[in-house]
C-alpha positions in Angstrom: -1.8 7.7 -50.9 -5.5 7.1 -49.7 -4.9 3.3 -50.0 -2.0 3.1 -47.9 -3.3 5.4 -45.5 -6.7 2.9 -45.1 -3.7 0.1 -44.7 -2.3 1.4 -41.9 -5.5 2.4 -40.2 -6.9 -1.0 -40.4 -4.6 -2.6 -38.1 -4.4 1.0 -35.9 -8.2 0.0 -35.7 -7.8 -3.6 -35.0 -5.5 -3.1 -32.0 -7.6 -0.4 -30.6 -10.7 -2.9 -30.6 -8.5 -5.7 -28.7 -7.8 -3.6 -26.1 -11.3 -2.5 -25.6 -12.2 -5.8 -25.9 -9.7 -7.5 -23.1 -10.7 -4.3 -20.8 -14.4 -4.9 -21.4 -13.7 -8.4 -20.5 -11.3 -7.8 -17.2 -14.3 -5.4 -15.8 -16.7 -7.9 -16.1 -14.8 -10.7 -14.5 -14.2 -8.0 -11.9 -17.4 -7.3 -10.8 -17.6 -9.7 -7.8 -14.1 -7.3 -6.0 -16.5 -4.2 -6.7 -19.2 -5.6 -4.4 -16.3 -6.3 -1.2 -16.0 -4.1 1.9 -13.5 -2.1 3.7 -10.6 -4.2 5.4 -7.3 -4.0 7.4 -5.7 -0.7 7.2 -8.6 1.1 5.6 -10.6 2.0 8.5 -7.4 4.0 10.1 -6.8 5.3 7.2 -10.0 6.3 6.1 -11.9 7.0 8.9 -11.2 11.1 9.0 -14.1 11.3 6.5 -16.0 11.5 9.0 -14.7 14.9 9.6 -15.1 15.9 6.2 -18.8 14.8 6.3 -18.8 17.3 9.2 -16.2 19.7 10.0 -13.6 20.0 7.6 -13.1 20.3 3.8 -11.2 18.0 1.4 -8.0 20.2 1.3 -7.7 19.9 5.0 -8.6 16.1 5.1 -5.9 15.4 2.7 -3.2 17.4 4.7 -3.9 15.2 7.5 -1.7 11.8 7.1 0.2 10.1 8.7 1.9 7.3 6.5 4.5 9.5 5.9 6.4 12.8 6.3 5.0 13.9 3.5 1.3 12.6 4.3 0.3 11.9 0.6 -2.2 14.6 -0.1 -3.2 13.7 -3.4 -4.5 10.2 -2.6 -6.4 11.6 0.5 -7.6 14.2 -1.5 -9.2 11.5 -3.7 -10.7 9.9 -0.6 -12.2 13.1 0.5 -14.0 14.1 -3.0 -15.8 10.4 -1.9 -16.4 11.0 1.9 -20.2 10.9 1.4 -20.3 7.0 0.6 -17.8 6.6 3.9 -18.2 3.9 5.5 -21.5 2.4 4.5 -21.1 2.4 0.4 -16.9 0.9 -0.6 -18.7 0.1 -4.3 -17.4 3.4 -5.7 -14.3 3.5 -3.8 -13.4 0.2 -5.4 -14.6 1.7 -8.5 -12.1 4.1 -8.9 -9.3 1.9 -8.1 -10.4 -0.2 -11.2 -10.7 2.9 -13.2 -7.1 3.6 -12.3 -5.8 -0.1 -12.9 -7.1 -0.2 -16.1 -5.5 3.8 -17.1 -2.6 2.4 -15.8 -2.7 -0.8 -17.9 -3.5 1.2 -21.1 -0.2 3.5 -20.4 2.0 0.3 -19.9 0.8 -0.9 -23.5 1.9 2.7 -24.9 5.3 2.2 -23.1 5.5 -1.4 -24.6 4.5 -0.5 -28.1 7.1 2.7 -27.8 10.0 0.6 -26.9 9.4 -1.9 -29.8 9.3 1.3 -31.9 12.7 2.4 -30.5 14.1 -0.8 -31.1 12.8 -1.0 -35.0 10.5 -4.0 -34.6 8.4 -4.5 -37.3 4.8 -2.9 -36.3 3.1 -6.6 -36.0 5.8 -7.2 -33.4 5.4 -3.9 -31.7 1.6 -5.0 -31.5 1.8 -8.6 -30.2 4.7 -7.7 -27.6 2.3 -4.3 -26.0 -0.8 -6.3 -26.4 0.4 -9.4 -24.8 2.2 -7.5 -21.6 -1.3 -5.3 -21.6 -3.5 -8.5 -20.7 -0.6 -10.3 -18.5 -0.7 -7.5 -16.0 -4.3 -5.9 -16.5 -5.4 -9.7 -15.5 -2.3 -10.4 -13.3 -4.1 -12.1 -10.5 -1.0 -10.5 -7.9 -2.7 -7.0 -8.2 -6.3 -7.8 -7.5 -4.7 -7.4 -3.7 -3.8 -3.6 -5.1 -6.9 -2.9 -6.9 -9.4 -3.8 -4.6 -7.6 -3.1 -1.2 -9.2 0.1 -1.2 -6.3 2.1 0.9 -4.0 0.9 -2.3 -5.5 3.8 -4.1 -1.9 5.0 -3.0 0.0 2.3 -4.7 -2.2 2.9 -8.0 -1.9 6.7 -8.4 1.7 6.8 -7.8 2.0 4.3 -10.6 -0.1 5.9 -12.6 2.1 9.2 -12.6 5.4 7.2 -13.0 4.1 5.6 -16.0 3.3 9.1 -17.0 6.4 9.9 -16.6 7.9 6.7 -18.3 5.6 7.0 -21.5 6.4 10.9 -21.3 10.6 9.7 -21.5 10.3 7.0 -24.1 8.1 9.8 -26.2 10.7 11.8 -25.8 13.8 9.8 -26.7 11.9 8.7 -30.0 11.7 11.9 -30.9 15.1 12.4 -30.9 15.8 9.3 -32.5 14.1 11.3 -35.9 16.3 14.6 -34.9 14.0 16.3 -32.2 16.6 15.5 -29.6 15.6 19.5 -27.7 11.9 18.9 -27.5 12.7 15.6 -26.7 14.2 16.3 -23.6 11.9 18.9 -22.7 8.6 16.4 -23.2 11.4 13.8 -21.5 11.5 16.2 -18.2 8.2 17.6 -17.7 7.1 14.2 -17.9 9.8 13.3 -14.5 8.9 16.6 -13.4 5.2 15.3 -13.4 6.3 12.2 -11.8 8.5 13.5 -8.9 5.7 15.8 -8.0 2.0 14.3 -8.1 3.5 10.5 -7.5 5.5 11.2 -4.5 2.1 13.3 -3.1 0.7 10.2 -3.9 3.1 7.6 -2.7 6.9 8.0 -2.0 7.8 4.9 -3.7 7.4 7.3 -7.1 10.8 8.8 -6.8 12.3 5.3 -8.4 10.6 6.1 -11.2 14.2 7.7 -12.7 16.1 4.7 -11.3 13.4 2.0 -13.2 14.1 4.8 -16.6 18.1 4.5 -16.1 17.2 0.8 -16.3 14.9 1.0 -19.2 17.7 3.3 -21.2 20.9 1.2 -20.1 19.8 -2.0 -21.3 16.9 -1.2 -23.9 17.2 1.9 -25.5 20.8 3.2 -25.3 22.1 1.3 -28.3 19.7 2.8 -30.4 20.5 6.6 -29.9 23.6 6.7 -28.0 23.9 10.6 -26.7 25.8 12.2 -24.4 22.7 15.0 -23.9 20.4 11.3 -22.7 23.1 10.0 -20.7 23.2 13.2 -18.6 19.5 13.4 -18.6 19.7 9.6 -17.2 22.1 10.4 -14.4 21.0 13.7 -13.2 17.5 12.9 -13.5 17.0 9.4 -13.3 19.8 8.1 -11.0 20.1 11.0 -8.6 17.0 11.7 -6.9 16.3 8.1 -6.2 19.9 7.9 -4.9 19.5 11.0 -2.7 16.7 9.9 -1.0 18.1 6.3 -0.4 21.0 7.7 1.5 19.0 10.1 3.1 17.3 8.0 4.4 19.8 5.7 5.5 21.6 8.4 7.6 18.5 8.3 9.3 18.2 4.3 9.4 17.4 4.4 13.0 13.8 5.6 12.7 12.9 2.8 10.3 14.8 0.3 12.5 12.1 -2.2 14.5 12.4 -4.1 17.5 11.9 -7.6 15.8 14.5 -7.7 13.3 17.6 -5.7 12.7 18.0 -4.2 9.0 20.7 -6.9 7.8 18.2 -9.1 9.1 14.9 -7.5 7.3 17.8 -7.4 3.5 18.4 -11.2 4.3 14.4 -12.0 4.6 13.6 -10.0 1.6 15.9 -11.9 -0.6 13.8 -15.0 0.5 10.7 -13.0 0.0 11.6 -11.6 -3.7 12.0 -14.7 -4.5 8.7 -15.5 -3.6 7.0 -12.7 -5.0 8.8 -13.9 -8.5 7.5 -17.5 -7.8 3.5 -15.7 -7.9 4.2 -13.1 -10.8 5.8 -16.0 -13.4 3.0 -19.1 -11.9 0.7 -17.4 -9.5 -2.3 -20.3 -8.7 -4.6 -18.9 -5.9 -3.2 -21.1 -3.1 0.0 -18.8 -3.2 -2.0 -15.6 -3.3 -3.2 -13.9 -0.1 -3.1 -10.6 1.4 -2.5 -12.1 4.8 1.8 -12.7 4.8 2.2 -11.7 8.3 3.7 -15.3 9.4 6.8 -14.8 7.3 9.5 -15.8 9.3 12.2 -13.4 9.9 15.8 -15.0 8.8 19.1 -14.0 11.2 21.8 -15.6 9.6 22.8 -16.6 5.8 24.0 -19.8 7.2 21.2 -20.2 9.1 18.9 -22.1 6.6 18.9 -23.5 3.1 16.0 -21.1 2.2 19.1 -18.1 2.6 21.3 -19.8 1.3 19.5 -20.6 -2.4 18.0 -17.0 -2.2 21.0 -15.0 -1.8 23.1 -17.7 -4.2 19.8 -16.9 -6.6 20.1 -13.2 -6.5 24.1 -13.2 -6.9 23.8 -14.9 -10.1 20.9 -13.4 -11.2 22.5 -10.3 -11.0 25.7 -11.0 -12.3 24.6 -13.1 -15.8 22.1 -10.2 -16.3 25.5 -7.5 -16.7 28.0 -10.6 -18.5 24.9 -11.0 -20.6 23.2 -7.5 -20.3 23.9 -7.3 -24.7 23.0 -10.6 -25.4 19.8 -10.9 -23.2 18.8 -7.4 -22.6 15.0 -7.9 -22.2 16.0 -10.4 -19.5 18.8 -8.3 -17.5 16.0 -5.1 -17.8 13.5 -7.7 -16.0 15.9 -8.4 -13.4 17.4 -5.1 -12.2 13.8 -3.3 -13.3 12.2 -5.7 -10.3 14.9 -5.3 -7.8 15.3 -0.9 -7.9 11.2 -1.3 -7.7 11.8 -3.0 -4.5 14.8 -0.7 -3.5 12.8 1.0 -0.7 10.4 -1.2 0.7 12.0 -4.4 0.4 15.3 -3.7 1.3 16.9 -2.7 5.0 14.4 -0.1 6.4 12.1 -1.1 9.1 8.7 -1.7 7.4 6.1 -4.7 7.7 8.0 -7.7 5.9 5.7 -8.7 3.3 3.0 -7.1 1.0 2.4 -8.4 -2.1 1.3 -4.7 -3.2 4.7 -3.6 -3.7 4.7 -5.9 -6.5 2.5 -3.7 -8.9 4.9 -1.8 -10.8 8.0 -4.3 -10.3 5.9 -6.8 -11.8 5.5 -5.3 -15.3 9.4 -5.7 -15.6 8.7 -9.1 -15.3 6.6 -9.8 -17.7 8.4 -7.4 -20.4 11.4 -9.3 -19.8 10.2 -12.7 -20.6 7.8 -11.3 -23.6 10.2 -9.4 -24.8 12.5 -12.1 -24.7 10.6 -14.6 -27.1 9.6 -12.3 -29.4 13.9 -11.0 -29.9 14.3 -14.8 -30.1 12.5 -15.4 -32.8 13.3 -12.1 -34.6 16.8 -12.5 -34.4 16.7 -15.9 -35.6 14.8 -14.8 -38.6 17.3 -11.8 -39.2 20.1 -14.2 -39.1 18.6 -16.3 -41.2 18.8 -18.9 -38.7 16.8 -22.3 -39.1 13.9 -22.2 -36.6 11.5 -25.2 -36.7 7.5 -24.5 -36.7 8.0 -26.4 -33.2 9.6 -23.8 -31.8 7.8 -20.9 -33.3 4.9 -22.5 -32.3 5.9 -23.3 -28.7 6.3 -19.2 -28.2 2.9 -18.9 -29.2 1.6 -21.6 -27.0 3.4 -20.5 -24.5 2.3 -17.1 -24.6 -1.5 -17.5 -24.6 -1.5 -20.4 -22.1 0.3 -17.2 -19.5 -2.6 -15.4 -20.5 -5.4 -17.7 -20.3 -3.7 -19.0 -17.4 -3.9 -15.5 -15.5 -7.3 -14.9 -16.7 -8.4 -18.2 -15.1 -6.5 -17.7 -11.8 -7.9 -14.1 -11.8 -11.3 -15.1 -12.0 -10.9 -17.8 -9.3 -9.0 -15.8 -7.1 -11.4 -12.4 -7.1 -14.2 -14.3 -5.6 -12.8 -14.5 -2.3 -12.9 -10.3 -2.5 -16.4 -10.2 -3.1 -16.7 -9.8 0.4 -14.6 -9.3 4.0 -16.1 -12.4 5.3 -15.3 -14.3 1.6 -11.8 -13.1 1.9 -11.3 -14.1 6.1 -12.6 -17.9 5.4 -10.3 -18.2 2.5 -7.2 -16.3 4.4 -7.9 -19.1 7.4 -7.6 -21.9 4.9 -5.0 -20.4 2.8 -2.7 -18.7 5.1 -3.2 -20.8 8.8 -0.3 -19.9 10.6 -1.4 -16.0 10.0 -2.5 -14.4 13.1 -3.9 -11.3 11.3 -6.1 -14.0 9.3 -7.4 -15.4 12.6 -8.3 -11.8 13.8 -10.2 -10.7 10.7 -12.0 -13.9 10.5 -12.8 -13.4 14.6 -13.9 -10.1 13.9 -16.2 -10.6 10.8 -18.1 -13.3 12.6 -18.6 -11.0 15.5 -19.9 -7.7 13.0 -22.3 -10.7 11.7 -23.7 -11.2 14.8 -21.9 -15.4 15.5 -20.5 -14.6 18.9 -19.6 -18.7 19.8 -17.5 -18.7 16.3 -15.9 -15.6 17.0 -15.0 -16.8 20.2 -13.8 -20.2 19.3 -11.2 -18.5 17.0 -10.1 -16.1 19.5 -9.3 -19.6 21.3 -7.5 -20.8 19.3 -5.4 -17.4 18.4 -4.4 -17.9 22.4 -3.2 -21.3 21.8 -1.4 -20.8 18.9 -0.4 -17.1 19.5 -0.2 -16.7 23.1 0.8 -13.5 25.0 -1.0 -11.2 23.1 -3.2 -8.4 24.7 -5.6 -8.4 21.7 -7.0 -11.6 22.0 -8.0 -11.3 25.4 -9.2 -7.6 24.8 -11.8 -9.1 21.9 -13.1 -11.8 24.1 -13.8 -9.2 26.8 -15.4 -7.1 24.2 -17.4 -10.4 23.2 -18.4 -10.7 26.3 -19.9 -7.3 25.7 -22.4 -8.7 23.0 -23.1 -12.2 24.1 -23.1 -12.7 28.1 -23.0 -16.5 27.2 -19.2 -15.9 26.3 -16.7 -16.6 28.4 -14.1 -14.2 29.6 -10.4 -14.9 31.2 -11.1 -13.5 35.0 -9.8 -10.2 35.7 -6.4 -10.8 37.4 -5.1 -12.6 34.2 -6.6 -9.6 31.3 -5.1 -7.0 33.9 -1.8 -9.0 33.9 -1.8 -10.0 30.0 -2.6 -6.0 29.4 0.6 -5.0 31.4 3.0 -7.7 29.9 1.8 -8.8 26.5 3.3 -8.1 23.1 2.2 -5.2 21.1 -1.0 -6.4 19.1 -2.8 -3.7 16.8 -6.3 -5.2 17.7 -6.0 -4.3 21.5 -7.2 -0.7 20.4 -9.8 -1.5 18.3 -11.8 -4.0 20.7 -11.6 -1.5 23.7 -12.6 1.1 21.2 -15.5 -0.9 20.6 -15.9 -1.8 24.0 -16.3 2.3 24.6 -18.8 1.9 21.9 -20.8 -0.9 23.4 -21.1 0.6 26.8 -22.1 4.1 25.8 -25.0 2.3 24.3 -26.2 0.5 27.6 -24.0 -2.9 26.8 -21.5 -5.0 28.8 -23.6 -5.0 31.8 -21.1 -7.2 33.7 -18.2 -4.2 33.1 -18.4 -1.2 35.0 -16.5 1.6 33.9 -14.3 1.9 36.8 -13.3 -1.6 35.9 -12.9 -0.3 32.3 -10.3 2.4 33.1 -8.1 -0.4 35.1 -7.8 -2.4 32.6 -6.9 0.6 30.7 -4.5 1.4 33.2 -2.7 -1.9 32.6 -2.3 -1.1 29.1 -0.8 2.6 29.6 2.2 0.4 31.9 3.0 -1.8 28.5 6.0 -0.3 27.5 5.2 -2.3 24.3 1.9 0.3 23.7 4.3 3.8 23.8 3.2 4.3 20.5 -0.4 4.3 20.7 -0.6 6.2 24.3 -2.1 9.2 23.0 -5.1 6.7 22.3 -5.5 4.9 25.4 -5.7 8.0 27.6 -8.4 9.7 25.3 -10.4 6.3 25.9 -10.1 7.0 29.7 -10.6 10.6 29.7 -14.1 9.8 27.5 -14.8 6.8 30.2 -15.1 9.8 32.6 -17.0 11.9 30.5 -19.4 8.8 30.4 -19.8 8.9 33.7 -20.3 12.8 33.5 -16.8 13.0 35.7 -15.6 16.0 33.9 -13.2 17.0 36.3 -11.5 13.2 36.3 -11.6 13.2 32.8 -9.6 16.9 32.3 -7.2 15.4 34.8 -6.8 12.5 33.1 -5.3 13.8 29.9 -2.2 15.1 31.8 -0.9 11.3 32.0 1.3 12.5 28.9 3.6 15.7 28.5 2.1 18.0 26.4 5.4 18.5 24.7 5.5 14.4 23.3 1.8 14.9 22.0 -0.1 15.4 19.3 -2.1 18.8 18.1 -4.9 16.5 17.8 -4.4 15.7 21.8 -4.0 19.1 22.8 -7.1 19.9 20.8 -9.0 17.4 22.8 -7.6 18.1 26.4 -8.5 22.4 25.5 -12.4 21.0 25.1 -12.4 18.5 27.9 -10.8 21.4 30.1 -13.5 23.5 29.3 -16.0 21.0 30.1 -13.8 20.4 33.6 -14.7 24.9 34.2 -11.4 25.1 33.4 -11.7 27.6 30.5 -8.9 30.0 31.4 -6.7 26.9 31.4 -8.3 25.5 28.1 -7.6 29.0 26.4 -3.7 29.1 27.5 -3.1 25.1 26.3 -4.9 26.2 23.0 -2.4 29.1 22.8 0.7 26.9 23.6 -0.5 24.3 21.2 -0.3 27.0 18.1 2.7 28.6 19.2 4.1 24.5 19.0 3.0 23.5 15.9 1.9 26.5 13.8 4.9 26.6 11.9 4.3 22.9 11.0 1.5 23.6 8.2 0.9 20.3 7.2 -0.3 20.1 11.1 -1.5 23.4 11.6 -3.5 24.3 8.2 -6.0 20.8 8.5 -6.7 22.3 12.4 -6.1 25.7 12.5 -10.6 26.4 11.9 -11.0 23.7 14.9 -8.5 25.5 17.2 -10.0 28.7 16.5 -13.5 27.9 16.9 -13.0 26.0 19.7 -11.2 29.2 20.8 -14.4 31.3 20.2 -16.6 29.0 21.5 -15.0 29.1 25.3 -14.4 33.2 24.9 -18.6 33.5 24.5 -19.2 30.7 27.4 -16.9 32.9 29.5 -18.0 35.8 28.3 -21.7 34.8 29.4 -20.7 33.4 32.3 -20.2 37.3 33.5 
């Protein structure tokens, strides 16, 4: 008994000291993405740790988002517990999203190495097929764009629950495979439970956890415990919440709808763009991989192109073999419809940005169980059937096999230098990805945080020749002007007349937020802040700029305030109906009243603003200490005032 017990440990042992091994190895090829910045969407993301530096606690900060409906508290609570190294220190932020990548991998090799149990592979199987999906995807160079994108903590912690929840089901449904069918289910649905709950406060996208389990159990697992008790479980709790929400959301299709593409339009793109993001998870080099995908075009018609045409022809077969072939090939027909109900919410008809190869990171491991999975039932079915398979072949899987994974750990390591720094990752965005204007933007603006004014401003050039009609461009060679007098600026007339016309860039807001910046500080000697606020002005008459309103009349109301014009500035603020605001606005007009003597008026807007949104808590809880202070604080000024 002791002898067989020492057996069995040996290999137990051996496995465990791989994977220790490859994650030793994957942390310290990693090292240069730990010593990056912040980019893109972290800094509005992000930048309320300020507050919790100052004013306000975690709890509050992570009630405070905006993404979504929901917000997604739990990741922003995780921001907040790290607000002290905001924004000077991203090493530990980055830290934790490799911590997570790496749990994450760890719980997809215990869902590999459970499924081969299910299936009664031989343990040495069950051992090659988890070990070999575990390095493919720890290494996969497509997630370093997950893992190191520090705002992606979102994308992580969701899949971290709904792999949870996914090891918690296949636990589960082996137990009932030796009899244990009750506590089976019950380990099967606290582990959805878990799912549904913290991964949807961490990122909506959770909820197809159920639909990728229904996919897992139809084509993997059903033949080897067929129950009527699992195949209500499936439906109710697998299929059904991910179906409610779709159509839920699609009876409300017209929020998500944008002004650049229609949804038939956004379905017909993403078929072209899923077939790209299959291209970079079966031969990803680091020429295809970049976080900047902005210039995707946007396909209108089927007919339109050959690029539609093989896409949509690809899918349609695709999906079709996989179900004629679902018993026959079932690791391959789990791979396909696996990817595609990953991608059911972002990469479908609702209005989002086109393409992010984030939304690739749980999608992906269907991938790669598919085709591993695939080799391995090859060659155990052959040698089950006692059919002839030459060393040629046998050996080909092999080969095969470890040149994916030496290939990935290559690619990997080539590819996470260009994240050992913003600036890194701009230069190799401009070579990589040159007909992306958010590439040309970053790079503009890293060269102007470093201090090279003439290159920043010889790239914001050349975004107006190639990209023309966009406010931004001119907004940052105003605000270059700012830093570097030598710059040269487009004369007033023409930014006054690009502000009031141009297309809807997201960098107009950040340059004249700098430019606010720069001024307060005694720059941009050569802009007066009455010529400030017209060009603000201009802005507030782009219809195209509705959306960010709220932001542009705060920058004019503190333009006044600059200028120690309280009274203008108070006055200012009523631009925009109090009823299409924010409580954050309100907030902000209540102190700039005051400032104005206006205190009796201040007090009444504060009261209106809770009566509006104190039934909203996920609005009201995160403010309700700054509207009462603020409150307080204009009660004593009046109070010794008299």
């Amino acid at each position: 008994m002791l002898i067989k017990e020492h057996k069995h440990q040996k290999p137990l042992l051996m496995q465990g000291l791989f994977l220790c091994l490859i994650t030793l190895l994957y942390c310290w090829i990693s090292l240069p993405g730990l010593a990056g910045g912040f980019i893109l969407d972290d800094w509005p993301n992000l930048g309320g740790l300020e507050q919790v530096k100052t004013h306000i606690n975690p709890l509050q900060f992570s009630l405070s988002g905006v993404s979504s409906q929901l917000g997604r508290p739990l990741s922003l609570l995780t921001f907040a517990l790290q607000a002290e190294h905001w924004p000077h220190n991203p090493f530990p932020f980055k830290l934790v999203g490799l911590g997570i990548h790496i749990a994450n991998a760890w719980l997809i090799y215990w869902c590999c190495y459970l499924i081969a149990q299910i299936r009664a592979w031989p343990q040495r199987s069950a051992w090659i097929f988890a070990g070999t999906v575990f390095t493919l995807w720890l290494f996969h160079p497509l997630n370093i764009s997950t893992v190191f994108y520090v705002v992606q903590r979102m994308t992580l912690l969701a899949a971290f629950f709904s792999l949870l929840g996914v090891t918690a089901f296949l636990w589960g449904f082996r137990m009932s495979i030796t009899g244990q069918t009750v506590k089976g289910l019950v380990i099967a649905t606290l582990g959805i439970a878990l799912t549904y709950s913290l991964g949807i406060l961490s990122k909506e996208n959770a909820v197809l956890t159920g639909l990728g389990i229904s996919v897992l159990y139809w084509l993997l697992l059903r033949s080897q415990n067929h129950s009527l008790l699992w195949d209500s479980w499936i439906i109710i709790l697998g299929v059904m919440p991910s179906l409610i929400i779709f159509i839920y959301l699609c009876f409300d299709l017209d929020h998500y709808t944008r002004s650049d593409f229609t949804p038939f339009q956004r379905l017909l793109t993403e078929s072209v763009i899923l077939q790209d993001y299959v291209d970079k998870i079966l031969l990803p080099t680091p020429g295809k991989l970049n976080i900047f995908n902005d210039g995707f075009p946007v396909y209108k018609n089927v007919f339109d192109s050959f690029v539609t045409i093989k896409a949509v022809s690809l899918w349609l077969v695709s999906i079709a073999l996989a179900l004629i072939f679902r018993q026959r090939i079932p690791f391959l027909a789990f791979a396909v419809f696996w990817f595609l109900s990953g991608h059911l919410l972002e990469s479908s008809i609702f209005g989002l940005e086109l393409y992010f190869e984030h939304r690739n990171y749980l999608p992906s491991v269907g991938i790669i169980i598919g085709l591993i999975g695939t080799l391995i039932d090859i060659n155990r079915n052959a040698a089950i059937n006692t059919i002839k398979i030459t060393k040629i072949t046998r050996y080909a899987s092999i080969g095969l096999i470890s040149l994916m994974s030496l290939g990935s750990i290559l690619v990997y390591g080539a590819e996470i230098s260009s994240w050992r720094s913003p600036g890194a990752l701009a230069i190799s965005a401009l070579t990589e990805r040159p007909n992306s204007l958010r590439a040309h933007q970053e790079a503009a603006s890293f060269f102007a945080n470093s201090g090279d004014f003439s290159s920043s401003s010889l790239l914001a050039h050349t975004i107006e020749k190639k990209w023309p009609n966009y406010p931004g461009t001119y907004s940052q060679l105003v605000m270059l002007q700012c830093m570097d007098e030598n710059v040269l600026a487009p004369a007033n007339e023409a930014i006054k007349q690009r502000l009031q016309t141009g297309r809807f860039d997201r960098g107009t807001l950040d340059s004249w937020n700098q430019i606010y910046e720069f001024k307060k500080r005694g720059h941009c000697a050569k802009l007066a802040w009455s010529q400030y606020r017209e060009f603000i002005e201009q802005v507030l008459l782009n219809a195209s700029y509705n959306s960010q309103k709220e932001d542009f009349v705060i920058l004019l109301a503190l333009s006044y305030n600059a200028e120690e014009k309280y009274s203008e500035a108070a006055t200012s603020l009523d631009k925009i109906s109090e009823d299409r605001v924010s409580l954050d606005f309100l907030i902000f007009k209540a102190k700039f009243y005051a400032m104005a003597g206006l205190k009796q008026e201040a007090l009444q807007l504060l009261v209106r603003a809770s009566t509006r949104h104190a039934k909203d808590l996920k609005i009201w809880l995160p403010r309700k200490d700054q509207v009462t202070e603020l409150k307080q604080q204009i009660l004593t000024s009046m109070s010794n005032a008299n």
